[in-house]
Amino acid sequence: MNRLAPDDFKDYVSDLKIDGLRGRYWQAPALSKRASARTLVAVYGHHSSLERNLGLAQYLRRFGRVLIPDLPGFGGMDSFYETGRLPTLDNYADYLKAFLDAELDKDKPVVLVGFSLGFLIATRFLQRHPAYRERVSSAVSVAGFVKHDCLKFDPGRRCFYLTVANTVRTKLGAAVFRRLLLNRWVLRRFYARTYSARHKFAGRSPADRERFLKMEVGLWHLNDSRTWAFTAKEMLTCDLTGKRLKLPLFHLDVAGDQFLDAATNLANLKRIYNKVEVLNVESSAHAPSVIASAEEIEAIMPDDMADVVRRSFKG
């Protein structure tokens, strides 16, 4: 099986500069000539980076050319704060448009693949920039959502998360957060026990746990804390259901998702997209592990994923 090695992954990373923001993006051709006419743009989720999506990049190349931009404030990219803007969904949507304007072939269709927060950004992008609806054949959601009421948090937990987000998104709050909670000793000792992380580590070997933890510690030090907090607040309060899109959606529903209520989420997705097809992903967590290989991702994806991609390009 043709597969990228980590060194090859780095060979496809390029510098990026958009609206005064410096970062990186990953682009690579399809693994086969047959798939080379297709372009997939992946928008990753909350608290992520290009390196965290190595397995995703490996997997998607089987279906077409792949583009994955870093997001402002994540993956080591400059944050919106550095240019006097807030990391709102609207600003991320406009950033995605600027990236696609620069990188997409004008005469070829594209499929947007959004993961969690990335799907929120992709949906808002399509709502704010209607001209792109003719160029985007369809959207693919992996554990994506469009309204906060599908989040499976009781009122107490939701209030706690909002309080943390509203505190850490301030300069003082972010400084205290980084000094007290993001030092390596605290992260290594306590991070794997948190509600959002323990599903990633459950059932893993000591060696895998150590690798996952090393990646997570690196992400917490690499990503901008204020951006992490502000986007967490955006996810906890979002509602994009007010504007419909005449676009088909392939929604990959994660069986073991600890965050999303499937029925409520599906109803919300249907309030935006005119056609929603649901496919089941057999995973015990909201998202794949931080260093999942292409084979690990393939194991949890639907068996007919190749057919889904082909149909998605037909619109």
PDB file of N, CA and C in Angstrom, residues 247-297:
ATOM      1  N   LEU A 247     -27.049  22.451  -1.009  1.00  0.00           N
ATOM      2  CA  LEU A 247     -25.829  21.676  -1.162  1.00  0.00           C
ATOM      3  C   LEU A 247     -25.992  20.342  -0.434  1.00  0.00           C
ATOM      4  N   PRO A 248     -25.563  19.236  -1.045  1.00  0.00           N
ATOM      5  CA  PRO A 248     -25.644  17.951  -0.343  1.00  0.00           C
ATOM      6  C   PRO A 248     -24.546  17.822   0.712  1.00  0.00           C
ATOM      7  N   LEU A 249     -24.888  17.104   1.768  1.00  0.00           N
ATOM      8  CA  LEU A 249     -23.954  16.873   2.868  1.00  0.00           C
ATOM      9  C   LEU A 249     -23.855  15.389   3.155  1.00  0.00           C
ATOM     10  N   PHE A 250     -22.631  14.894   3.258  1.00  0.00           N
ATOM     11  CA  PHE A 250     -22.378  13.535   3.716  1.00  0.00           C
ATOM     12  C   PHE A 250     -21.865  13.643   5.152  1.00  0.00           C
ATOM     13  N   HIS A 251     -22.678  13.202   6.085  1.00  0.00           N
ATOM     14  CA  HIS A 251     -22.347  13.358   7.505  1.00  0.00           C
ATOM     15  C   HIS A 251     -21.878  12.034   8.082  1.00  0.00           C
ATOM     16  N   LEU A 252     -20.636  11.999   8.556  1.00  0.00           N
ATOM     17  CA  LEU A 252     -20.078  10.815   9.194  1.00  0.00           C
ATOM     18  C   LEU A 252     -20.347  10.905  10.687  1.00  0.00           C
ATOM     19  N   ASP A 253     -21.275  10.092  11.138  1.00  0.00           N
ATOM     20  CA  ASP A 253     -21.705  10.095  12.538  1.00  0.00           C
ATOM     21  C   ASP A 253     -20.845   9.113  13.330  1.00  0.00           C
ATOM     22  N   VAL A 254     -20.182   9.609  14.366  1.00  0.00           N
ATOM     23  CA  VAL A 254     -19.269   8.791  15.170  1.00  0.00           C
ATOM     24  C   VAL A 254     -20.061   8.065  16.254  1.00  0.00           C
ATOM     25  N   ALA A 255     -20.030   6.746  16.204  1.00  0.00           N
ATOM     26  CA  ALA A 255     -20.864   5.938  17.100  1.00  0.00           C
ATOM     27  C   ALA A 255     -20.589   6.217  18.570  1.00  0.00           C
ATOM     28  N   GLY A 256     -19.328   6.394  18.928  1.00  0.00           N
ATOM     29  CA  GLY A 256     -18.975   6.582  20.332  1.00  0.00           C
ATOM     30  C   GLY A 256     -18.730   8.015  20.713  1.00  0.00           C
ATOM     31  N   ASP A 257     -19.332   8.965  19.959  1.00  0.00           N
ATOM     32  CA  ASP A 257     -19.082  10.384  20.210  1.00  0.00           C
ATOM     33  C   ASP A 257     -19.542  10.777  21.606  1.00  0.00           C
ATOM     34  N   GLN A 258     -18.601  11.251  22.421  1.00  0.00           N
ATOM     35  CA  GLN A 258     -18.925  11.645  23.796  1.00  0.00           C
ATOM     36  C   GLN A 258     -19.474  13.055  23.884  1.00  0.00           C
ATOM     37  N   PHE A 259     -19.470  13.788  22.773  1.00  0.00           N
ATOM     38  CA  PHE A 259     -19.874  15.195  22.801  1.00  0.00           C
ATOM     39  C   PHE A 259     -21.226  15.478  22.143  1.00  0.00           C
ATOM     40  N   LEU A 260     -21.579  14.745  21.091  1.00  0.00           N
ATOM     41  CA  LEU A 260     -22.730  15.109  20.264  1.00  0.00           C
ATOM     42  C   LEU A 260     -23.883  14.117  20.401  1.00  0.00           C
ATOM     43  N   ASP A 261     -25.103  14.661  20.544  1.00  0.00           N
ATOM     44  CA  ASP A 261     -26.313  13.844  20.487  1.00  0.00           C
ATOM     45  C   ASP A 261     -26.697  13.690  19.019  1.00  0.00           C
ATOM     46  N   ALA A 262     -26.705  12.459  18.517  1.00  0.00           N
ATOM     47  CA  ALA A 262     -26.837  12.208  17.083  1.00  0.00           C
ATOM     48  C   ALA A 262     -28.174  12.700  16.524  1.00  0.00           C
ATOM     49  N   ALA A 263     -29.273  12.430  17.213  1.00  0.00           N
ATOM     50  CA  ALA A 263     -30.596  12.789  16.690  1.00  0.00           C
ATOM     51  C   ALA A 263     -30.766  14.304  16.595  1.00  0.00           C
ATOM     52  N   THR A 264     -30.401  15.012  17.649  1.00  0.00           N
ATOM     53  CA  THR A 264     -30.513  16.476  17.637  1.00  0.00           C
ATOM     54  C   THR A 264     -29.605  17.078  16.583  1.00  0.00           C
ATOM     55  N   ASN A 265     -28.395  16.539  16.479  1.00  0.00           N
ATOM     56  CA  ASN A 265     -27.441  17.055  15.500  1.00  0.00           C
ATOM     57  C   ASN A 265     -27.953  16.858  14.080  1.00  0.00           C
ATOM     58  N   LEU A 266     -28.499  15.689  13.780  1.00  0.00           N
ATOM     59  CA  LEU A 266     -29.002  15.417  12.434  1.00  0.00           C
ATOM     60  C   LEU A 266     -30.147  16.362  12.076  1.00  0.00           C
ATOM     61  N   ALA A 267     -31.048  16.599  13.023  1.00  0.00           N
ATOM     62  CA  ALA A 267     -32.157  17.530  12.770  1.00  0.00           C
ATOM     63  C   ALA A 267     -31.634  18.920  12.437  1.00  0.00           C
ATOM     64  N   ASN A 268     -30.594  19.356  13.137  1.00  0.00           N
ATOM     65  CA  ASN A 268     -30.009  20.674  12.866  1.00  0.00           C
ATOM     66  C   ASN A 268     -29.336  20.727  11.499  1.00  0.00           C
ATOM     67  N   LEU A 269     -28.615  19.675  11.144  1.00  0.00           N
ATOM     68  CA  LEU A 269     -27.947  19.627   9.840  1.00  0.00           C
ATOM     69  C   LEU A 269     -28.963  19.721   8.705  1.00  0.00           C
ATOM     70  N   LYS A 270     -30.101  19.081   8.877  1.00  0.00           N
ATOM     71  CA  LYS A 270     -31.144  19.096   7.839  1.00  0.00           C
ATOM     72  C   LYS A 270     -31.815  20.459   7.727  1.00  0.00           C
ATOM     73  N   ARG A 271     -31.676  21.289   8.742  1.00  0.00           N
ATOM     74  CA  ARG A 271     -32.217  22.647   8.679  1.00  0.00           C
ATOM     75  C   ARG A 271     -31.340  23.556   7.828  1.00  0.00           C
ATOM     76  N   ILE A 272     -30.135  23.116   7.507  1.00  0.00           N
ATOM     77  CA  ILE A 272     -29.224  23.914   6.678  1.00  0.00           C
ATOM     78  C   ILE A 272     -29.042  23.290   5.299  1.00  0.00           C
ATOM     79  N   TYR A 273     -28.636  22.022   5.261  1.00  0.00           N
ATOM     80  CA  TYR A 273     -28.310  21.364   3.992  1.00  0.00           C
ATOM     81  C   TYR A 273     -29.556  20.705   3.401  1.00  0.00           C
ATOM     82  N   ASN A 274     -29.715  20.834   2.071  1.00  0.00           N
ATOM     83  CA  ASN A 274     -30.955  20.355   1.466  1.00  0.00           C
ATOM     84  C   ASN A 274     -31.012  18.835   1.327  1.00  0.00           C
ATOM     85  N   LYS A 275     -29.863  18.183   1.423  1.00  0.00           N
ATOM     86  CA  LYS A 275     -29.838  16.718   1.375  1.00  0.00           C
ATOM     87  C   LYS A 275     -28.727  16.230   2.296  1.00  0.00           C
ATOM     88  N   VAL A 276     -29.089  15.401   3.260  1.00  0.00           N
ATOM     89  CA  VAL A 276     -28.108  14.904   4.225  1.00  0.00           C
ATOM     90  C   VAL A 276     -28.099  13.381   4.198  1.00  0.00           C
ATOM     91  N   GLU A 277     -26.951  12.810   3.927  1.00  0.00           N
ATOM     92  CA  GLU A 277     -26.784  11.356   3.967  1.00  0.00           C
ATOM     93  C   GLU A 277     -25.869  11.016   5.142  1.00  0.00           C
ATOM     94  N   VAL A 278     -26.324  10.120   6.005  1.00  0.00           N
ATOM     95  CA  VAL A 278     -25.580   9.775   7.212  1.00  0.00           C
ATOM     96  C   VAL A 278     -24.829   8.461   6.999  1.00  0.00           C
ATOM     97  N   LEU A 279     -23.567   8.449   7.377  1.00  0.00           N
ATOM     98  CA  LEU A 279     -22.740   7.248   7.353  1.00  0.00           C
ATOM     99  C   LEU A 279     -22.170   7.036   8.746  1.00  0.00           C
ATOM    100  N   ASN A 280     -22.017   5.804   9.135  1.00  0.00           N
ATOM    101  CA  ASN A 280     -21.580   5.483  10.491  1.00  0.00           C
ATOM    102  C   ASN A 280     -20.076   5.279  10.563  1.00  0.00           C
ATOM    103  N   VAL A 281     -19.478   5.899  11.578  1.00  0.00           N
ATOM    104  CA  VAL A 281     -18.051   5.733  11.858  1.00  0.00           C
ATOM    105  C   VAL A 281     -17.917   4.983  13.170  1.00  0.00           C
ATOM    106  N   GLU A 282     -17.211   3.880  13.149  1.00  0.00           N
ATOM    107  CA  GLU A 282     -17.047   3.051  14.350  1.00  0.00           C
ATOM    108  C   GLU A 282     -15.832   3.509  15.135  1.00  0.00           C
ATOM    109  N   SER A 283     -16.051   4.448  16.017  1.00  0.00           N
ATOM    110  CA  SER A 283     -14.978   4.972  16.847  1.00  0.00           C
ATOM    111  C   SER A 283     -15.506   5.174  18.253  1.00  0.00           C
ATOM    112  N   SER A 284     -14.624   5.080  19.233  1.00  0.00           N
ATOM    113  CA  SER A 284     -15.019   5.234  20.634  1.00  0.00           C
ATOM    114  C   SER A 284     -14.861   6.664  21.125  1.00  0.00           C
ATOM    115  N   ALA A 285     -14.510   7.594  20.237  1.00  0.00           N
ATOM    116  CA  ALA A 285     -14.287   8.981  20.647  1.00  0.00           C
ATOM    117  C   ALA A 285     -14.733   9.935  19.550  1.00  0.00           C
ATOM    118  N   HIS A 286     -14.881  11.200  19.914  1.00  0.00           N
ATOM    119  CA  HIS A 286     -15.340  12.249  19.010  1.00  0.00           C
ATOM    120  C   HIS A 286     -14.450  12.380  17.784  1.00  0.00           C
ATOM    121  N   ALA A 287     -13.148  12.194  17.959  1.00  0.00           N
ATOM    122  CA  ALA A 287     -12.200  12.330  16.859  1.00  0.00           C
ATOM    123  C   ALA A 287     -11.143  11.243  16.978  1.00  0.00           C
ATOM    124  N   PRO A 288     -10.477  10.886  15.854  1.00  0.00           N
ATOM    125  CA  PRO A 288      -9.399   9.899  15.916  1.00  0.00           C
ATOM    126  C   PRO A 288      -8.272  10.372  16.819  1.00  0.00           C
ATOM    127  N   SER A 289      -7.396   9.447  17.186  1.00  0.00           N
ATOM    128  CA  SER A 289      -6.282   9.791  18.062  1.00  0.00           C
ATOM    129  C   SER A 289      -5.383  10.830  17.406  1.00  0.00           C
ATOM    130  N   VAL A 290      -4.604  11.484  18.217  1.00  0.00           N
ATOM    131  CA  VAL A 290      -3.816  12.609  17.724  1.00  0.00           C
ATOM    132  C   VAL A 290      -2.757  12.205  16.704  1.00  0.00           C
ATOM    133  N   ILE A 291      -2.378  10.945  16.651  1.00  0.00           N
ATOM    134  CA  ILE A 291      -1.372  10.514  15.695  1.00  0.00           C
ATOM    135  C   ILE A 291      -1.847   9.290  14.930  1.00  0.00           C
ATOM    136  N   ALA A 292      -3.144   9.215  14.672  1.00  0.00           N
ATOM    137  CA  ALA A 292      -3.703   8.073  13.950  1.00  0.00           C
ATOM    138  C   ALA A 292      -3.062   7.958  12.570  1.00  0.00           C
ATOM    139  N   SER A 293      -2.747   6.729  12.172  1.00  0.00           N
ATOM    140  CA  SER A 293      -2.209   6.498  10.836  1.00  0.00           C
ATOM    141  C   SER A 293      -3.358   6.400   9.848  1.00  0.00           C
ATOM    142  N   ALA A 294      -3.019   6.381   8.551  1.00  0.00           N
ATOM    143  CA  ALA A 294      -4.050   6.225   7.529  1.00  0.00           C
ATOM    144  C   ALA A 294      -4.794   4.908   7.721  1.00  0.00           C
ATOM    145  N   GLU A 295      -4.065   3.873   8.123  1.00  0.00           N
ATOM    146  CA  GLU A 295      -4.712   2.577   8.329  1.00  0.00           C
ATOM    147  C   GLU A 295      -5.672   2.608   9.514  1.00  0.00           C
ATOM    148  N   GLU A 296      -5.297   3.311  10.581  1.00  0.00           N
ATOM    149  CA  GLU A 296      -6.188   3.432  11.735  1.00  0.00           C
ATOM    150  C   GLU A 296      -7.452   4.189  11.373  1.00  0.00           C
ATOM    151  N   ILE A 297      -7.310   5.249  10.587  1.00  0.00           N
ATOM    152  CA  ILE A 297      -8.478   6.013  10.167  1.00  0.00           C
ATOM    153  C   ILE A 297      -9.335   5.192   9.215  1.00  0.00           C
TER     154      ILE A 297
END
